[in-house]
mmCIF file of C-alpha atoms in Angstrom:
data_model
loop_
_atom_site.group_PDB
_atom_site.id
_atom_site.type_symbol
_atom_site.label_atom_id
_atom_site.label_comp_id
_atom_site.label_asym_id
_atom_site.label_seq_id
_atom_site.Cartn_x
_atom_site.Cartn_y
_atom_site.Cartn_z
ATOM 1 C CA MET W 1 115.259 84.500 108.731
ATOM 2 C CA THR W 2 112.204 85.592 106.739
ATOM 3 C CA TYR W 3 113.055 87.481 103.587
ATOM 4 C CA ARG W 4 112.291 91.182 103.993
ATOM 5 C CA GLY W 5 112.755 93.494 101.047
ATOM 6 C CA ARG W 6 111.912 97.136 100.470
ATOM 7 C CA PHE W 7 111.400 99.935 97.984
ATOM 8 C CA ALA W 8 112.658 103.312 99.188
ATOM 9 C CA PRO W 9 111.817 106.254 96.912
ATOM 10 C CA SER W 10 112.604 109.899 97.563
ATOM 11 C CA PRO W 11 109.719 112.378 97.194
ATOM 12 C CA THR W 12 111.453 114.532 94.600
ATOM 13 C CA GLY W 13 108.830 114.197 91.873
ATOM 14 C CA LEU W 14 106.474 111.733 90.242
ATOM 15 C CA LEU W 15 107.141 108.009 89.881
ATOM 16 C CA HIS W 16 109.294 107.412 86.805
ATOM 17 C CA PHE W 17 110.014 104.260 84.831
ATOM 18 C CA GLY W 18 113.369 103.560 86.507
ATOM 19 C CA SER W 19 111.754 103.736 89.939
ATOM 20 C CA LEU W 20 108.925 101.492 88.788
ATOM 21 C CA VAL W 21 111.501 98.918 87.633
ATOM 22 C CA ALA W 22 113.122 98.982 91.087
ATOM 23 C CA ALA W 23 109.741 98.662 92.795
ATOM 24 C CA VAL W 24 108.617 95.763 90.591
ATOM 25 C CA GLY W 25 111.984 94.002 90.830
ATOM 26 C CA SER W 26 112.125 94.250 94.609
ATOM 27 C CA TRP W 27 108.466 93.153 94.908
ATOM 28 C CA LEU W 28 109.015 90.109 92.686
ATOM 29 C CA CYS W 29 112.125 89.022 94.595
ATOM 30 C CA ALA W 30 110.335 89.334 97.939
ATOM 31 C CA ARG W 31 107.231 87.490 96.804
ATOM 32 C CA HIS W 32 109.283 84.765 95.076
ATOM 33 C CA ALA W 33 111.070 84.127 98.385
ATOM 34 C CA GLY W 34 107.755 84.009 100.266
ATOM 35 C CA GLY W 35 108.838 87.101 102.160
ATOM 36 C CA GLN W 36 107.616 90.563 102.987
ATOM 37 C CA TRP W 37 107.872 93.730 100.920
ATOM 38 C CA LEU W 38 108.037 97.139 102.603
ATOM 39 C CA VAL W 39 107.982 100.739 101.433
ATOM 40 C CA ARG W 40 110.102 103.470 103.014
ATOM 41 C CA MET W 41 109.809 107.123 102.057
ATOM 42 C CA GLU W 42 113.238 108.754 102.161
ATOM 43 C CA ASP W 43 111.990 112.260 102.940
ATOM 44 C CA ILE W 44 114.980 113.726 104.767
ATOM 45 C CA ASP W 45 116.123 116.259 102.170
ATOM 46 C CA PRO W 46 113.519 119.068 102.258
ATOM 47 C CA PRO W 47 115.321 121.347 99.756
ATOM 48 C CA ARG W 48 114.948 118.666 97.047
ATOM 49 C CA GLU W 49 111.438 117.494 97.908
ATOM 50 C CA VAL W 50 108.381 118.324 95.816
ATOM 51 C CA PRO W 51 105.122 119.091 97.665
ATOM 52 C CA ASP W 52 102.674 116.162 97.663
ATOM 53 C CA SER W 53 105.228 113.961 95.915
ATOM 54 C CA ALA W 54 105.220 111.339 98.672
ATOM 55 C CA SER W 55 101.465 110.846 98.580
ATOM 56 C CA THR W 56 101.483 110.815 94.770
ATOM 57 C CA ILE W 57 104.184 108.122 94.669
ATOM 58 C CA LEU W 58 102.351 105.979 97.207
ATOM 59 C CA ALA W 59 99.099 106.293 95.270
ATOM 60 C CA ALA W 60 100.922 105.318 92.088
ATOM 61 C CA LEU W 61 102.351 102.183 93.716
ATOM 62 C CA THR W 62 98.860 101.145 94.737
ATOM 63 C CA ALA W 63 97.603 101.736 91.194
ATOM 64 C CA PHE W 64 100.338 99.424 89.917
ATOM 65 C CA GLY W 65 99.296 96.706 92.371
ATOM 66 C CA LEU W 66 102.344 97.143 94.604
ATOM 67 C CA VAL W 67 101.057 97.191 98.176
ATOM 68 C CA ALA W 68 103.393 97.044 101.166
ATOM 69 C CA ASP W 69 102.977 94.474 103.922
ATOM 70 C CA GLU W 70 103.489 97.048 106.686
ATOM 71 C CA PRO W 71 102.727 100.754 107.128
ATOM 72 C CA VAL W 72 105.022 103.054 105.163
ATOM 73 C CA LEU W 73 108.046 104.246 107.141
ATOM 74 C CA PHE W 74 108.778 107.962 106.728
ATOM 75 C CA GLN W 75 112.382 108.879 107.414
ATOM 76 C CA SER W 76 111.341 112.388 108.466
ATOM 77 C CA GLN W 77 109.891 110.721 111.560
ATOM 78 C CA ARG W 78 113.131 108.874 112.359
ATOM 79 C CA ILE W 79 115.463 111.754 113.245
ATOM 80 C CA ALA W 80 115.881 110.555 116.843
ATOM 81 C CA ALA W 81 117.230 107.225 115.552
ATOM 82 C CA TYR W 82 119.759 109.012 113.360
ATOM 83 C CA ASP W 83 120.736 111.231 116.295
ATOM 84 C CA SER W 84 121.414 108.096 118.325
ATOM 85 C CA ALA W 85 123.576 106.545 115.608
ATOM 86 C CA PHE W 86 125.437 109.841 115.185
ATOM 87 C CA GLU W 87 126.226 110.033 118.910
ATOM 88 C CA LYS W 88 127.360 106.404 118.934
ATOM 89 C CA LEU W 89 129.868 107.155 116.200
ATOM 90 C CA ARG W 90 131.010 110.374 117.840
ATOM 91 C CA ALA W 91 131.535 108.646 121.191
ATOM 92 C CA VAL W 92 134.197 106.400 119.644
ATOM 93 C CA ASP W 93 135.758 109.152 117.516
ATOM 94 C CA GLN W 94 134.702 107.619 114.206
ATOM 95 C CA ILE W 95 133.319 110.919 112.921
ATOM 96 C CA PHE W 96 134.763 114.419 112.861
ATOM 97 C CA PRO W 97 133.591 117.959 112.001
ATOM 98 C CA CYS W 98 134.691 119.281 108.642
ATOM 99 C CA TRP W 99 134.643 122.832 107.272
ATOM 100 C CA CYS W 100 136.132 121.927 103.872
ATOM 101 C CA SER W 101 134.275 123.356 100.894
ATOM 102 C CA ARG W 102 134.025 121.682 97.513
ATOM 103 C CA SER W 103 136.616 124.088 96.169
ATOM 104 C CA ASP W 104 138.936 123.194 99.068
ATOM 105 C CA LEU W 105 138.631 119.512 98.214
ATOM 106 C CA ALA W 106 138.947 120.126 94.473
ATOM 107 C CA ALA W 107 142.328 121.711 95.095
ATOM 108 C CA ALA W 108 143.378 118.560 96.935
ATOM 109 C CA GLY W 109 142.226 116.105 94.309
ATOM 110 C CA GLY W 110 138.524 116.119 95.124
ATOM 111 C CA MET W 111 138.500 113.626 97.979
ATOM 112 C CA HIS W 112 138.748 113.874 101.774
ATOM 113 C CA ARG W 113 141.169 111.361 103.294
ATOM 114 C CA ASP W 114 142.638 110.335 106.648
ATOM 115 C CA GLY W 115 140.422 112.621 108.730
ATOM 116 C CA ILE W 116 142.639 115.575 107.855
ATOM 117 C CA CYS W 117 140.814 118.784 106.916
ATOM 118 C CA ILE W 118 142.226 121.343 104.523
ATOM 119 C CA ALA W 119 140.102 124.179 105.867
ATOM 120 C CA PRO W 120 140.600 125.286 109.484
ATOM 121 C CA PRO W 121 137.738 125.259 112.013
ATOM 122 C CA ASP W 122 135.363 128.184 111.617
ATOM 123 C CA GLU W 123 133.412 129.246 114.714
ATOM 124 C CA ILE W 124 130.966 131.210 112.574
ATOM 125 C CA ARG W 125 129.952 128.366 110.238
ATOM 126 C CA ALA W 126 128.468 125.034 111.222
ATOM 127 C CA PRO W 127 130.514 122.040 110.042
ATOM 128 C CA ALA W 128 129.525 118.949 108.143
ATOM 129 C CA TRP W 129 130.364 115.669 109.873
ATOM 130 C CA ARG W 130 132.321 112.957 108.114
ATOM 131 C CA LEU W 131 132.980 109.313 108.859
ATOM 132 C CA ARG W 132 136.632 108.288 108.964
ATOM 133 C CA VAL W 133 137.359 105.488 106.537
ATOM 134 C CA PRO W 134 140.412 103.211 106.621
ATOM 135 C CA ASP W 135 142.727 102.198 103.810
ATOM 136 C CA ASN W 136 140.806 98.941 103.485
ATOM 137 C CA ASP W 137 139.003 97.122 100.710
ATOM 138 C CA VAL W 138 135.327 96.354 101.201
ATOM 139 C CA ILE W 139 134.531 93.139 99.347
ATOM 140 C CA PHE W 140 131.051 91.782 98.746
ATOM 141 C CA ASP W 141 129.202 89.653 96.229
ATOM 142 C CA ASP W 142 126.290 91.385 94.556
ATOM 143 C CA ALA W 143 123.594 88.846 93.710
ATOM 144 C CA LEU W 144 123.240 90.301 90.208
ATOM 145 C CA GLN W 145 126.374 92.307 89.428
ATOM 146 C CA GLY W 146 128.798 89.747 90.851
ATOM 147 C CA PRO W 147 131.944 90.198 93.011
ATOM 148 C CA GLN W 148 132.668 93.788 94.068
ATOM 149 C CA ARG W 149 135.707 95.422 95.662
ATOM 150 C CA GLN W 150 136.199 99.049 96.672
ATOM 151 C CA ASN W 151 139.067 100.649 98.548
ATOM 152 C CA LEU W 152 137.348 103.069 100.881
ATOM 153 C CA ARG W 153 140.228 105.519 101.242
ATOM 154 C CA GLU W 154 141.031 105.738 97.549
ATOM 155 C CA GLN W 155 137.567 105.485 96.021
ATOM 156 C CA ALA W 156 135.193 106.933 98.621
ATOM 157 C CA GLY W 157 137.187 108.983 101.101
ATOM 158 C CA ASP W 158 135.885 110.249 104.432
ATOM 159 C CA PHE W 159 132.225 110.742 103.587
ATOM 160 C CA VAL W 160 129.552 113.049 104.968
ATOM 161 C CA ILE W 161 126.936 111.581 107.296
ATOM 162 C CA ARG W 162 125.481 114.915 108.481
ATOM 163 C CA ARG W 163 125.415 117.950 106.293
ATOM 164 C CA VAL W 164 126.174 121.571 107.161
ATOM 165 C CA GLU W 165 122.434 122.311 107.409
ATOM 166 C CA GLY W 166 122.072 119.600 110.060
ATOM 167 C CA LEU W 167 120.351 117.196 107.654
ATOM 168 C CA TYR W 168 121.399 113.560 107.830
ATOM 169 C CA ALA W 169 122.932 112.098 104.700
ATOM 170 C CA TYR W 170 121.404 109.255 102.740
ATOM 171 C CA GLN W 171 124.114 106.752 103.695
ATOM 172 C CA LEU W 172 123.479 106.981 107.445
ATOM 173 C CA ALA W 173 119.690 107.066 107.264
ATOM 174 C CA CYS W 174 119.591 104.143 104.841
ATOM 175 C CA VAL W 175 121.801 101.946 107.014
ATOM 176 C CA VAL W 176 119.955 102.761 110.236
ATOM 177 C CA ASP W 177 116.537 102.092 108.697
ATOM 178 C CA ASP W 178 117.490 98.906 106.868
ATOM 179 C CA ALA W 179 118.481 97.524 110.274
ATOM 180 C CA PHE W 180 115.398 98.962 112.003
ATOM 181 C CA GLN W 181 113.114 97.337 109.442
ATOM 182 C CA SER W 182 115.088 94.052 109.555
ATOM 183 C CA ILE W 183 115.729 94.203 105.822
ATOM 184 C CA THR W 184 117.475 91.030 104.661
ATOM 185 C CA ASP W 185 117.666 91.775 100.932
ATOM 186 C CA VAL W 186 118.134 95.100 99.162
ATOM 187 C CA VAL W 187 117.045 95.161 95.513
ATOM 188 C CA ARG W 188 117.593 98.560 93.895
ATOM 189 C CA GLY W 189 119.049 100.337 90.875
ATOM 190 C CA ASN W 190 122.658 99.964 89.830
ATOM 191 C CA ASP W 191 123.274 103.676 90.385
ATOM 192 C CA LEU W 192 123.531 102.815 94.086
ATOM 193 C CA LEU W 193 126.091 100.024 93.677
ATOM 194 C CA ASP W 194 128.910 102.491 94.361
ATOM 195 C CA SER W 195 127.263 103.490 97.670
ATOM 196 C CA THR W 196 127.124 99.927 98.956
ATOM 197 C CA PRO W 197 130.718 99.655 100.292
ATOM 198 C CA ARG W 198 130.194 102.827 102.337
ATOM 199 C CA GLN W 199 126.971 101.413 103.714
ATOM 200 C CA ILE W 200 128.658 98.118 104.571
ATOM 201 C CA TRP W 201 131.397 100.014 106.417
ATOM 202 C CA LEU W 202 128.787 102.036 108.315
ATOM 203 C CA GLN W 203 127.013 98.812 109.265
ATOM 204 C CA HIS W 204 130.319 97.533 110.629
ATOM 205 C CA CYS W 205 130.901 100.731 112.629
ATOM 206 C CA LEU W 206 127.395 100.632 114.124
ATOM 207 C CA GLY W 207 127.334 96.889 114.755
ATOM 208 C CA LEU W 208 124.442 96.357 112.329
ATOM 209 C CA PRO W 209 123.778 93.386 110.030
ATOM 210 C CA THR W 210 124.591 93.532 106.340
ATOM 211 C CA PRO W 211 121.788 92.493 103.981
ATOM 212 C CA THR W 212 122.189 90.755 100.648
ATOM 213 C CA TYR W 213 122.409 93.217 97.757
ATOM 214 C CA ARG W 214 121.027 92.856 94.217
ATOM 215 C CA HIS W 215 121.491 95.860 91.922
ATOM 216 C CA LEU W 216 119.213 95.994 88.901
ATOM 217 C CA PRO W 217 120.355 97.473 85.566
ATOM 218 C CA LEU W 218 119.870 101.195 85.072
ATOM 219 C CA ALA W 219 117.245 102.223 82.546
ATOM 220 C CA LEU W 220 118.824 104.293 79.757
ATOM 221 C CA ASP W 221 117.288 106.309 76.966
ATOM 222 C CA ALA W 222 118.082 105.768 73.273
ATOM 223 C CA ASP W 223 121.150 108.024 73.603
ATOM 224 C CA GLY W 224 122.582 106.023 76.505
ATOM 225 C CA ARG W 225 121.728 108.533 79.214
ATOM 226 C CA LYS W 226 120.225 107.567 82.552
ATOM 227 C CA LEU W 227 116.491 107.758 81.954
ATOM 228 C CA SER W 228 115.758 109.741 85.126
ATOM 229 C CA LYS W 229 118.016 112.525 83.812
ATOM 230 C CA SER W 230 116.786 112.336 80.237
ATOM 231 C CA GLU W 231 114.254 114.431 78.349
ATOM 232 C CA GLN W 232 112.471 111.117 77.732
ATOM 233 C CA ALA W 233 111.939 110.595 81.488
ATOM 234 C CA CYS W 234 108.187 111.017 81.462
ATOM 235 C CA PRO W 235 106.393 109.877 84.617
ATOM 236 C CA VAL W 236 104.550 106.575 84.432
ATOM 237 C CA GLU W 237 100.774 106.948 84.288
ATOM 238 C CA PRO W 238 98.925 105.484 87.300
ATOM 239 C CA SER W 239 95.542 106.034 85.645
ATOM 240 C CA ASN W 240 96.626 103.638 82.882
ATOM 241 C CA PRO W 241 99.123 101.346 84.619
ATOM 242 C CA MET W 242 99.233 98.342 82.302
ATOM 243 C CA PRO W 243 101.543 99.702 79.536
ATOM 244 C CA ALA W 244 104.244 100.822 81.967
ATOM 245 C CA LEU W 245 103.922 97.631 84.004
ATOM 246 C CA HIS W 246 104.356 95.561 80.829
ATOM 247 C CA ARG W 247 107.464 97.610 79.968
ATOM 248 C CA ALA W 248 108.944 97.173 83.452
ATOM 249 C CA LEU W 249 108.485 93.395 83.344
ATOM 250 C CA ALA W 250 109.986 93.236 79.854
ATOM 251 C CA PHE W 251 112.935 95.345 81.016
ATOM 252 C CA LEU W 252 113.558 92.737 83.742
ATOM 253 C CA ASP W 253 113.233 89.849 81.244
ATOM 254 C CA VAL W 254 110.141 88.524 83.006
ATOM 255 C CA PRO W 255 107.743 86.668 80.667
ATOM 256 C CA ILE W 256 104.581 88.695 80.137
ATOM 257 C CA ALA W 257 101.038 87.333 80.241
ATOM 258 C CA PRO W 258 99.233 89.206 77.441
ATOM 259 C CA ALA W 259 95.781 88.115 78.618
ATOM 260 C CA ALA W 260 96.094 89.784 82.039
ATOM 261 C CA ASN W 261 93.543 92.564 82.463
ATOM 262 C CA THR W 262 94.599 94.214 85.745
ATOM 263 C CA PRO W 263 97.914 95.036 87.437
ATOM 264 C CA LEU W 264 97.232 92.472 90.175
ATOM 265 C CA GLU W 265 96.541 89.776 87.610
ATOM 266 C CA LEU W 266 99.623 90.702 85.580
ATOM 267 C CA LEU W 267 101.863 90.699 88.660
ATOM 268 C CA SER W 268 100.429 87.383 89.836
ATOM 269 C CA ARG W 269 101.127 85.742 86.493
ATOM 270 C CA ALA W 270 104.592 87.275 86.317
ATOM 271 C CA LEU W 271 105.368 85.980 89.797
ATOM 272 C CA SER W 272 104.313 82.452 88.826
ATOM 273 C CA VAL W 273 107.127 82.282 86.232
ATOM 274 C CA PHE W 274 109.651 84.600 87.900
ATOM 275 C CA ASP W 275 113.146 83.418 88.786
ATOM 276 C CA PRO W 276 115.675 85.924 90.188
ATOM 277 C CA ALA W 277 118.437 84.033 88.394
ATOM 278 C CA THR W 278 117.021 85.165 85.044
ATOM 279 C CA LEU W 279 117.193 88.890 85.824
ATOM 280 C CA PRO W 280 119.482 90.696 83.355
ATOM 281 C CA HIS W 281 123.119 90.520 84.462
ATOM 282 C CA CYS W 282 124.169 93.896 83.126
ATOM 283 C CA SER W 283 124.814 97.304 84.624
ATOM 284 C CA SER W 284 122.426 99.166 82.322
ATOM 285 C CA ARG W 285 120.171 98.702 79.297
ATOM 286 C CA CYS W 286 117.886 100.707 77.051
ATOM 287 C CA ALA W 287 114.389 101.151 78.424
ATOM 288 C CA GLY W 288 112.994 100.514 74.957
#
């Protein structure tokens, strides 16, 4: 099967360094494999979205020389597909309505288990919908972070796939669209490693294929905080892309060609010496 990778940002602001690292890393892996690289805009959470953020992010990717091989997929246009997956799960009783609040769950240890709700049904309020998870371990081998094991019941619990407001959760939309786009390899930040077992279980429930996963180190600031949540998290500058692109390649331990004059030239030279096996095998590192 042809390698198909993707970069899937959320339009919640400008493109930051950590997102650029994920975009560059996923692009390099796809191109190294002679495959295709896609972009998906995960715009299914309107309360968190920033106006014009999607178009700004896409323009920034172009400025950095990162051009998708197919038209951008917008998740806001995929609601019917999520509805279909939701109904498939409901038809076999794998999901259930839940009226439990965060305070309800906090009183019970903070996690929802065994499909048993603490709060009773409430005809006035709309429920969230959760996926039942078994007392099973999900085991997979991350191509960068190594062997992984997570007990779904103890470490994830019954998790939300549709929120109270009727919005579909990231886990469901991501799984449905990875299958729709025939994604074979997911390269993304290590902050999503913990989500992967839930996504693998959802793939199993929906009869969908499981891609290969490679989770890149998180970019941290000098104080060890995730860069996207740090005061140092300045957006990268599309009007002057070379400095940030150099930093992203250095962060990924990719040899840099100092004589390159454009992003396309720099990426081409980086690709000529790139080997996924040399990516940093750590969970996080300082962005420098």
